Coordinates of C-alpha atoms in Angstrom, one line a residue:
M1 CA 27.4 -9.4 -38.6
S2 CA 28.9 -11.2 -35.6
F3 CA 31.1 -14.2 -35.1
L4 CA 31.1 -16.3 -32.0
Q5 CA 34.1 -18.5 -30.9
W6 CA 33.6 -20.9 -28.0
N7 CA 35.2 -24.2 -26.6
C8 CA 32.1 -25.8 -25.5
R9 CA 33.4 -29.0 -23.9
S10 CA 30.7 -31.2 -25.1
L11 CA 27.8 -29.7 -27.2
Q12 CA 25.3 -32.4 -26.6
N13 CA 24.4 -31.3 -23.0
K14 CA 24.6 -27.5 -23.8
K15 CA 22.2 -27.2 -26.8
I16 CA 19.8 -25.2 -24.6
W17 CA 22.1 -22.3 -24.5
L18 CA 22.2 -22.1 -28.3
H19 CA 18.8 -20.5 -28.2
Q20 CA 20.0 -17.7 -26.0
P21 CA 22.1 -14.6 -26.7
P22 CA 24.9 -14.2 -27.7
F23 CA 24.3 -17.3 -29.7
T24 CA 21.2 -16.2 -31.4
T25 CA 22.6 -12.8 -32.1
S26 CA 25.7 -14.4 -33.9
E27 CA 25.4 -15.4 -37.6
F28 CA 28.7 -17.4 -37.5
W29 CA 29.8 -20.1 -35.0
G30 CA 33.2 -21.5 -34.3
F31 CA 33.2 -24.3 -31.8
Q32 CA 36.1 -26.5 -30.4
E33 CA 35.8 -29.7 -28.5
T34 CA 32.2 -30.5 -29.5
F35 CA 32.6 -34.2 -28.6
L36 CA 30.3 -35.0 -31.5
K37 CA 30.5 -38.3 -33.3
A38 CA 30.0 -39.0 -37.0
D39 CA 26.4 -40.4 -36.4
D40 CA 25.4 -37.6 -34.1
R41 CA 22.6 -35.3 -35.5
L42 CA 22.8 -31.6 -35.0
S43 CA 20.4 -29.1 -36.6
F44 CA 19.6 -25.5 -35.8
P45 CA 17.1 -23.0 -37.5
N46 CA 18.7 -21.0 -40.2
K47 CA 22.1 -22.7 -39.8
I48 CA 24.4 -24.8 -42.0
F49 CA 27.2 -26.8 -40.2
F50 CA 30.6 -28.1 -41.3
R51 CA 32.0 -30.6 -38.7
T52 CA 35.0 -32.8 -37.9
H53 CA 35.0 -35.6 -35.4
R54 CA 37.7 -37.9 -34.1
N55 CA 37.9 -41.5 -35.3
N56 CA 38.2 -44.1 -32.6
R57 CA 38.8 -41.6 -30.0
T58 CA 36.6 -39.6 -27.6
G59 CA 36.7 -35.9 -27.3
G60 CA 37.8 -33.2 -29.6
G61 CA 35.7 -32.3 -32.6
L62 CA 35.3 -28.9 -34.5
L63 CA 32.2 -27.2 -35.8
I64 CA 31.7 -24.1 -38.1
G65 CA 28.1 -22.8 -38.4
I66 CA 26.9 -20.2 -41.2
P67 CA 23.6 -18.8 -42.1
T68 CA 21.5 -20.7 -44.7
N69 CA 21.3 -17.5 -46.9
M70 CA 25.0 -17.7 -47.5
S71 CA 27.2 -20.3 -49.4
G72 CA 30.3 -22.0 -48.2
H73 CA 32.4 -25.0 -48.6
V74 CA 35.4 -26.8 -46.8
I75 CA 38.8 -26.0 -48.1
F76 CA 40.9 -27.9 -45.5
E77 CA 40.2 -30.5 -42.9
N78 CA 42.4 -32.3 -40.6
S79 CA 41.0 -34.6 -37.8
N80 CA 43.5 -37.6 -37.8
D81 CA 46.3 -36.0 -36.0
P82 CA 45.9 -36.4 -32.3
N83 CA 47.9 -33.2 -31.7
L84 CA 46.1 -30.9 -34.1
E85 CA 42.5 -30.6 -35.3
M86 CA 41.7 -28.0 -37.9
L87 CA 38.7 -27.1 -40.2
A88 CA 38.8 -24.3 -42.7
A89 CA 35.7 -23.0 -44.7
E90 CA 35.4 -20.4 -47.4
I91 CA 32.3 -18.3 -47.2
Q92 CA 30.6 -16.3 -49.8
S93 CA 28.3 -13.3 -48.6
H94 CA 26.9 -11.1 -51.4
N95 CA 30.1 -9.6 -53.0
V96 CA 32.4 -10.5 -50.1
T97 CA 34.5 -13.8 -49.8
F98 CA 36.3 -14.6 -46.6
T99 CA 37.6 -17.6 -44.7
I100 CA 37.0 -19.1 -41.3
V101 CA 39.6 -21.3 -39.9
N102 CA 38.8 -23.4 -36.7
I103 CA 41.8 -24.9 -34.7
Y104 CA 42.0 -27.1 -31.5
A105 CA 45.5 -28.2 -30.3
P106 CA 45.2 -30.1 -27.2
H107 CA 48.9 -30.3 -26.4
G108 CA 50.0 -26.9 -27.5
F109 CA 49.9 -25.5 -31.1
D110 CA 52.9 -26.0 -33.4
I111 CA 53.0 -23.4 -36.1
H112 CA 55.2 -25.3 -38.3
Q113 CA 52.3 -27.8 -39.0
V114 CA 50.2 -25.2 -40.7
Q115 CA 52.7 -22.5 -41.6
N116 CA 52.4 -23.3 -45.3
F117 CA 48.6 -23.3 -45.3
F118 CA 48.6 -20.0 -43.6
S119 CA 50.6 -18.5 -46.1
T120 CA 47.9 -19.4 -49.0
L121 CA 45.0 -17.7 -47.1
K122 CA 43.4 -14.7 -48.5
K123 CA 43.3 -11.2 -47.2
R124 CA 39.9 -11.7 -45.3
T125 CA 40.6 -14.4 -42.8
F126 CA 39.4 -15.3 -39.3
I127 CA 41.1 -17.9 -37.2
F128 CA 39.3 -19.2 -34.0
D129 CA 41.6 -21.5 -32.1
D130 CA 42.2 -23.1 -28.7
F131 CA 46.0 -23.2 -29.0
N132 CA 46.7 -24.1 -25.4
L133 CA 49.8 -21.8 -25.5
H134 CA 50.8 -19.4 -22.7
H135 CA 52.9 -16.3 -23.2
P136 CA 53.2 -12.9 -21.4
F137 CA 52.2 -11.2 -24.7
W138 CA 48.6 -12.3 -24.3
G139 CA 48.3 -12.3 -20.4
G140 CA 50.2 -15.5 -19.5
K141 CA 52.8 -15.9 -16.7
T142 CA 55.1 -18.3 -18.5
S143 CA 56.1 -19.1 -22.0
T144 CA 57.1 -22.2 -23.9
P145 CA 59.2 -22.8 -27.0
K146 CA 56.0 -23.4 -29.0
S147 CA 54.6 -20.2 -27.9
E148 CA 57.8 -18.3 -28.8
E149 CA 57.7 -19.8 -32.2
F150 CA 54.1 -18.9 -32.7
L151 CA 54.9 -15.2 -31.5
D152 CA 57.8 -15.0 -34.0
W153 CA 55.6 -16.1 -36.8
L154 CA 52.8 -13.7 -35.7
N155 CA 55.2 -10.7 -35.8
Q156 CA 56.2 -11.7 -39.5
S157 CA 52.8 -12.5 -40.7
Y158 CA 49.7 -10.6 -41.8
F159 CA 47.5 -11.5 -38.8
S160 CA 46.7 -9.8 -35.7
I161 CA 45.4 -10.9 -32.2
L162 CA 42.1 -9.5 -31.2
N163 CA 41.8 -10.6 -27.5
T164 CA 44.8 -10.1 -25.3
S165 CA 43.4 -8.8 -22.1
T166 CA 40.2 -10.5 -20.8
P167 CA 40.7 -14.2 -19.4
I168 CA 38.9 -16.8 -21.1
H169 CA 39.8 -20.2 -19.7
I170 CA 38.4 -20.7 -16.1
T171 CA 39.9 -23.7 -14.2
H172 CA 38.2 -25.6 -11.3
N173 CA 40.2 -23.7 -8.7
F174 CA 39.1 -20.3 -10.2
T175 CA 42.3 -19.5 -11.8
S176 CA 42.0 -17.9 -15.3
S177 CA 44.2 -17.6 -18.3
I178 CA 44.1 -16.8 -22.1
I179 CA 44.5 -20.0 -24.2
D180 CA 41.8 -19.3 -26.8
L181 CA 43.0 -16.7 -29.4
T182 CA 41.1 -15.0 -32.0
L183 CA 43.1 -13.9 -35.2
C184 CA 42.2 -11.8 -38.1
S185 CA 44.0 -10.5 -41.2
A186 CA 45.7 -7.2 -40.6
A187 CA 43.5 -5.6 -43.4
L188 CA 40.3 -6.4 -41.2
L189 CA 41.7 -5.0 -38.0
N190 CA 39.9 -1.5 -38.3
E191 CA 36.6 -3.3 -39.3
V192 CA 36.2 -5.7 -36.3
Y193 CA 35.3 -5.3 -32.6
C194 CA 35.9 -8.1 -30.1
Y195 CA 34.8 -8.8 -26.7
V196 CA 34.6 -11.8 -24.2
S197 CA 31.4 -12.8 -22.8
D198 CA 30.8 -12.8 -18.9
C199 CA 29.3 -16.1 -18.8
T200 CA 30.9 -19.6 -19.5
F201 CA 27.5 -21.2 -20.3
E202 CA 28.4 -24.5 -18.3
S203 CA 31.8 -24.8 -19.9
D204 CA 35.2 -23.7 -18.6
H205 CA 35.7 -21.4 -21.5
R206 CA 34.0 -18.1 -22.2
P207 CA 32.8 -17.3 -25.7
I208 CA 34.4 -14.7 -27.7
V209 CA 32.1 -12.5 -29.9
I210 CA 33.6 -10.6 -33.0
S211 CA 31.6 -8.0 -35.0
W212 CA 32.4 -7.3 -38.5
S213 CA 31.1 -4.0 -40.0
K214 CA 32.1 -5.1 -43.6
L215 CA 29.1 -7.6 -43.9
T216 CA 26.5 -5.2 -42.6
N217 CA 27.6 -2.6 -45.4
A218 CA 28.1 -5.3 -48.2
T219 CA 27.1 -3.6 -51.4
K220 CA 26.7 -4.8 -54.9
Y221 CA 29.1 -3.6 -57.6
L222 CA 29.0 -3.6 -61.4
K223 CA 32.2 -3.9 -63.6
I224 CA 32.6 -1.3 -66.1
L225 CA 35.1 -1.4 -69.0
Y226 CA 36.1 1.9 -70.7
W227 CA 36.3 0.6 -74.2
N228 CA 37.6 3.8 -75.9
P229 CA 41.0 3.8 -74.2
I230 CA 41.2 0.0 -74.3
L231 CA 40.7 -0.1 -78.1
R232 CA 43.0 3.1 -78.7
E233 CA 45.9 1.5 -76.8
S234 CA 45.2 -2.0 -78.3
N235 CA 45.3 -0.7 -81.9
N236 CA 48.3 1.3 -81.5
F237 CA 50.2 -1.6 -79.8
L238 CA 49.1 -4.1 -82.5
Q239 CA 50.1 -1.8 -85.2
S240 CA 53.4 -0.8 -83.8
I241 CA 54.7 -4.3 -82.6
A242 CA 57.2 -5.8 -85.2
D243 CA 57.3 -9.5 -84.1
P244 CA 54.2 -10.2 -82.2
T245 CA 53.9 -13.4 -80.1
V246 CA 51.0 -14.7 -78.3
E247 CA 52.5 -14.3 -74.9
I248 CA 53.5 -10.6 -75.5
V249 CA 50.1 -9.7 -77.1
T250 CA 48.2 -11.5 -74.3
E251 CA 50.1 -9.8 -71.6
K252 CA 49.8 -6.4 -73.0
I253 CA 46.1 -6.7 -73.9
S254 CA 45.4 -8.0 -70.4
Y255 CA 47.2 -5.2 -68.7
T256 CA 45.5 -2.7 -70.7
I257 CA 41.9 -4.0 -69.8
N258 CA 42.8 -4.2 -66.2
I259 CA 43.9 -0.7 -65.8
N260 CA 40.7 0.5 -67.8
T261 CA 38.3 -1.5 -65.7
K262 CA 36.5 0.0 -62.7
N263 CA 34.1 -1.5 -60.2
K264 CA 31.1 0.7 -59.7
F265 CA 29.5 0.1 -56.1
L266 CA 25.8 0.3 -55.8
T267 CA 24.5 2.1 -52.8
N268 CA 21.5 -0.1 -52.3
N269 CA 22.1 -3.9 -51.7
E270 CA 18.5 -4.9 -52.5
Y271 CA 19.0 -5.1 -56.4
P272 CA 17.8 -8.2 -58.3
P273 CA 20.1 -10.8 -59.6
W274 CA 19.4 -9.7 -63.2
W275 CA 20.4 -6.0 -62.6
N276 CA 23.0 -4.8 -65.0
I277 CA 25.0 -1.7 -65.8
A278 CA 22.4 -0.5 -68.5
C279 CA 19.6 -0.8 -65.9
N280 CA 21.8 1.2 -63.4
I281 CA 22.6 4.0 -65.8
F282 CA 19.2 4.7 -67.1
C283 CA 17.7 4.4 -63.6
Q284 CA 20.1 7.1 -62.4
L285 CA 19.4 9.2 -65.5
K286 CA 15.7 8.8 -65.0
K287 CA 16.0 10.2 -61.4
I288 CA 18.0 13.1 -62.4
M289 CA 15.7 14.1 -65.3
W290 CA 12.6 13.6 -62.9
K291 CA 14.0 16.1 -60.4
K292 CA 15.1 18.5 -63.2
A293 CA 11.7 18.3 -64.9
R294 CA 9.9 19.1 -61.6
N295 CA 12.1 22.0 -60.7
T296 CA 12.2 23.7 -64.2
V297 CA 8.8 22.6 -65.5
S298 CA 10.0 22.5 -69.1
V299 CA 8.6 20.5 -71.9
P300 CA 12.0 19.4 -73.2
D301 CA 13.1 18.1 -69.8
W302 CA 9.9 16.3 -69.5
I303 CA 10.3 14.6 -72.9
R304 CA 13.9 13.6 -71.9
Y305 CA 12.6 12.1 -68.7
K306 CA 10.0 9.9 -70.6
K307 CA 12.7 8.7 -72.9
Y308 CA 14.9 7.7 -70.2
R309 CA 12.1 6.0 -68.4
S310 CA 11.1 4.1 -71.5
K311 CA 14.7 3.0 -72.0
L312 CA 14.8 1.8 -68.4
K313 CA 11.7 -0.3 -68.9
Y314 CA 13.2 -1.8 -72.0
H315 CA 16.5 -2.9 -70.5
I316 CA 14.8 -4.1 -67.4
K317 CA 12.5 -6.3 -69.5
R318 CA 15.4 -7.5 -71.7
A319 CA 17.6 -8.3 -68.5
R320 CA 14.7 -10.3 -66.9
E321 CA 14.1 -12.3 -70.1
K322 CA 17.8 -12.9 -70.6
Y323 CA 18.2 -14.0 -66.9
W324 CA 15.3 -16.4 -67.2
E325 CA 16.4 -17.7 -70.5
N326 CA 19.8 -18.6 -68.9
I327 CA 18.1 -20.3 -65.9
S328 CA 15.9 -22.3 -68.3
N329 CA 18.8 -23.5 -70.5
I330 CA 20.6 -25.1 -67.5
P331 CA 18.5 -28.3 -67.6
R332 CA 19.1 -28.6 -71.4
N333 CA 22.8 -29.5 -70.5
P334 CA 22.5 -32.6 -68.3
K335 CA 26.2 -32.5 -67.3
L336 CA 26.0 -28.9 -66.1
F337 CA 22.6 -29.5 -64.4
F338 CA 24.1 -32.6 -62.6
R339 CA 27.0 -30.7 -61.2
I340 CA 24.7 -27.8 -60.0
L341 CA 22.6 -30.3 -58.2
N342 CA 25.7 -32.0 -56.7
K343 CA 26.9 -28.5 -55.5
L344 CA 23.6 -27.7 -53.8
T345 CA 23.5 -31.1 -52.2
S346 CA 27.2 -30.7 -50.9
H347 CA 26.2 -27.1 -49.7
N348 CA 23.3 -28.2 -47.6
N349 CA 24.8 -31.5 -46.4
P350 CA 28.2 -30.8 -44.7
D351 CA 28.9 -34.6 -44.5
I352 CA 29.3 -34.8 -48.2
K353 CA 32.9 -33.6 -49.2
N354 CA 33.4 -31.5 -52.4
S355 CA 36.2 -33.4 -53.6
N356 CA 36.1 -35.6 -56.6
L357 CA 36.2 -39.3 -55.8
I358 CA 37.4 -42.2 -58.1
F359 CA 36.2 -45.7 -57.3
H360 CA 39.1 -48.3 -58.0
N361 CA 39.6 -51.7 -56.8
N362 CA 36.6 -51.5 -54.4
R363 CA 38.0 -48.3 -52.7
Y364 CA 37.5 -44.6 -53.2
I365 CA 40.7 -42.4 -54.2
S366 CA 40.4 -38.8 -53.2
N367 CA 44.0 -37.9 -53.2
T368 CA 44.9 -35.7 -56.3
K369 CA 48.3 -37.4 -56.7
Q370 CA 47.1 -40.8 -56.6
Q371 CA 44.2 -39.9 -59.1
S372 CA 46.8 -38.5 -61.5
N373 CA 48.9 -41.6 -61.1
L374 CA 45.7 -43.8 -62.1
F375 CA 45.0 -41.8 -65.1
S376 CA 48.6 -41.8 -66.3
S377 CA 48.9 -45.7 -65.6
Y378 CA 45.6 -46.4 -67.4
F379 CA 46.3 -44.3 -70.7
S380 CA 50.0 -45.3 -70.8
A381 CA 48.8 -49.0 -71.0
Q382 CA 46.4 -48.4 -73.9
N383 CA 47.5 -48.4 -77.5
F384 CA 46.0 -45.3 -79.2
R385 CA 48.2 -45.4 -82.2
T386 CA 45.5 -46.9 -84.4
E387 CA 42.9 -44.4 -85.7
P388 CA 39.3 -45.5 -85.1
I389 CA 38.5 -44.1 -88.8
P390 CA 41.3 -44.5 -91.2
L391 CA 42.4 -41.2 -92.8
D392 CA 43.6 -41.0 -96.4
Y393 CA 46.3 -38.5 -96.7
N394 CA 47.0 -39.3 -100.4
I395 CA 44.0 -37.3 -101.6
D396 CA 44.8 -33.8 -102.9
N397 CA 42.3 -31.7 -101.1
K398 CA 43.2 -28.0 -101.5
L399 CA 40.6 -26.6 -99.3
L400 CA 42.4 -28.2 -96.2
N401 CA 45.5 -26.2 -96.9
K402 CA 43.8 -23.0 -97.9
N403 CA 44.6 -19.9 -96.1
I404 CA 42.2 -18.3 -93.7
E405 CA 40.7 -15.0 -95.1
L406 CA 39.8 -12.2 -93.1
W407 CA 36.1 -12.5 -93.7
E408 CA 36.1 -15.9 -92.3
L409 CA 38.1 -14.7 -89.0
R410 CA 35.5 -11.9 -88.7
K411 CA 32.5 -14.2 -89.1
A412 CA 34.1 -16.7 -86.3
I413 CA 34.6 -13.7 -83.9
Q414 CA 31.0 -12.5 -84.4
K415 CA 29.7 -15.9 -83.6
M416 CA 31.6 -16.0 -80.2
R417 CA 29.6 -15.9 -77.0
N418 CA 30.1 -13.2 -74.5
T419 CA 31.1 -15.6 -71.6
T420 CA 33.1 -14.8 -68.7
P421 CA 36.9 -14.2 -69.6
G422 CA 39.6 -16.6 -68.7
T423 CA 42.8 -16.0 -66.8
D424 CA 44.0 -13.6 -69.3
N425 CA 40.9 -11.3 -68.5
I426 CA 40.3 -10.7 -72.3
P427 CA 36.6 -10.9 -73.0
A428 CA 35.1 -11.8 -76.4
A429 CA 33.7 -8.3 -76.8
W430 CA 37.4 -7.1 -77.3
F431 CA 37.9 -9.2 -80.3
K432 CA 34.5 -8.0 -81.8
K433 CA 35.4 -4.4 -81.3
L434 CA 38.7 -4.6 -83.2
D435 CA 38.9 -2.8 -86.6
E436 CA 40.1 -4.5 -89.8
S437 CA 43.8 -3.4 -89.5
S438 CA 44.1 -4.8 -86.1
L439 CA 42.7 -8.1 -87.1

């Protein structure tokens, strides 16, 4: 798939170019200086837009466009600073997650303003920027202190410049320079290809087109846990440790599960969403036995082929029913259903922010620090020392202080749901597979 970076210098009078290559052949757009206002409408077939605009000032404006078949959300936005506009969005495509950062610095880019944010970015990151910086490193004739500081940061960071030769900015007196830079993570350098378009499309900046081979070969993968070594090492550890603590046991078990977990990549990316590891295994076994039965023409091989085929049909039917059952159970939980609808609305409407707002004293509070202060002020002012239902501790109830027996623990573990593990990466299946001595 392709990315396109362009300083359009007012998008309203250049919309006709969006229906021509290379815009139509690029799935992702990163535009600077759109000059769009908050009430300006912008729509394009098969595109979702994230935008910023200047408040009470003309010019500026950033835009990130992604395909409608992919999900994305804004992770950072800065449009109030007259010297720096920045918009960052995280994109999810199949099993690949990456970040697009769009920057416009009209008076020269100061790396110290966003250095802390850049340090938090993930490995797969693209930065589209109009830095307005000149330096001989990327074809300039002069350099400034800000460009020297940016180059020092670039040499110590995990980012690389993709365009350093072809001029991009064309002035009215036909002088050219490179002030629009495209950066990517060093891990993506061997997977991307970049070139500059020959046409400016009625702007004074040429578009930059970047192709990323990773998205075209994105594959689905299944996580496989090898339970035999996991349980063997877990039982040996639990039986050998003398003074176990929750922290030590959690760290050891989590490490054991991580080193015995592998991601199996599937060759075809057209698998349905309910496809699981059982379907994948029996599908491969069915194909192997089909070839073997046709080559050898033996009755035992043909019987084994029918056996694998029937098991594949069983697991496909079970996976479909379970997947549909999970989808049908979502409306039964009103809170979860409302959250999903809210996310979908925020995904399709870039004007709706994904932050949680609190309405207090006729104004909305979005800052997390201010929200936490409101909660602490509210609950500290309340008196919760009075129990709503008085408890009588004088009653001698031996059942409350009775020790938990092993059969009760085993029964509680068997009732646990196989949900996604937490930060410790220990699934519920690990507890269900432990023997009596480890429990």
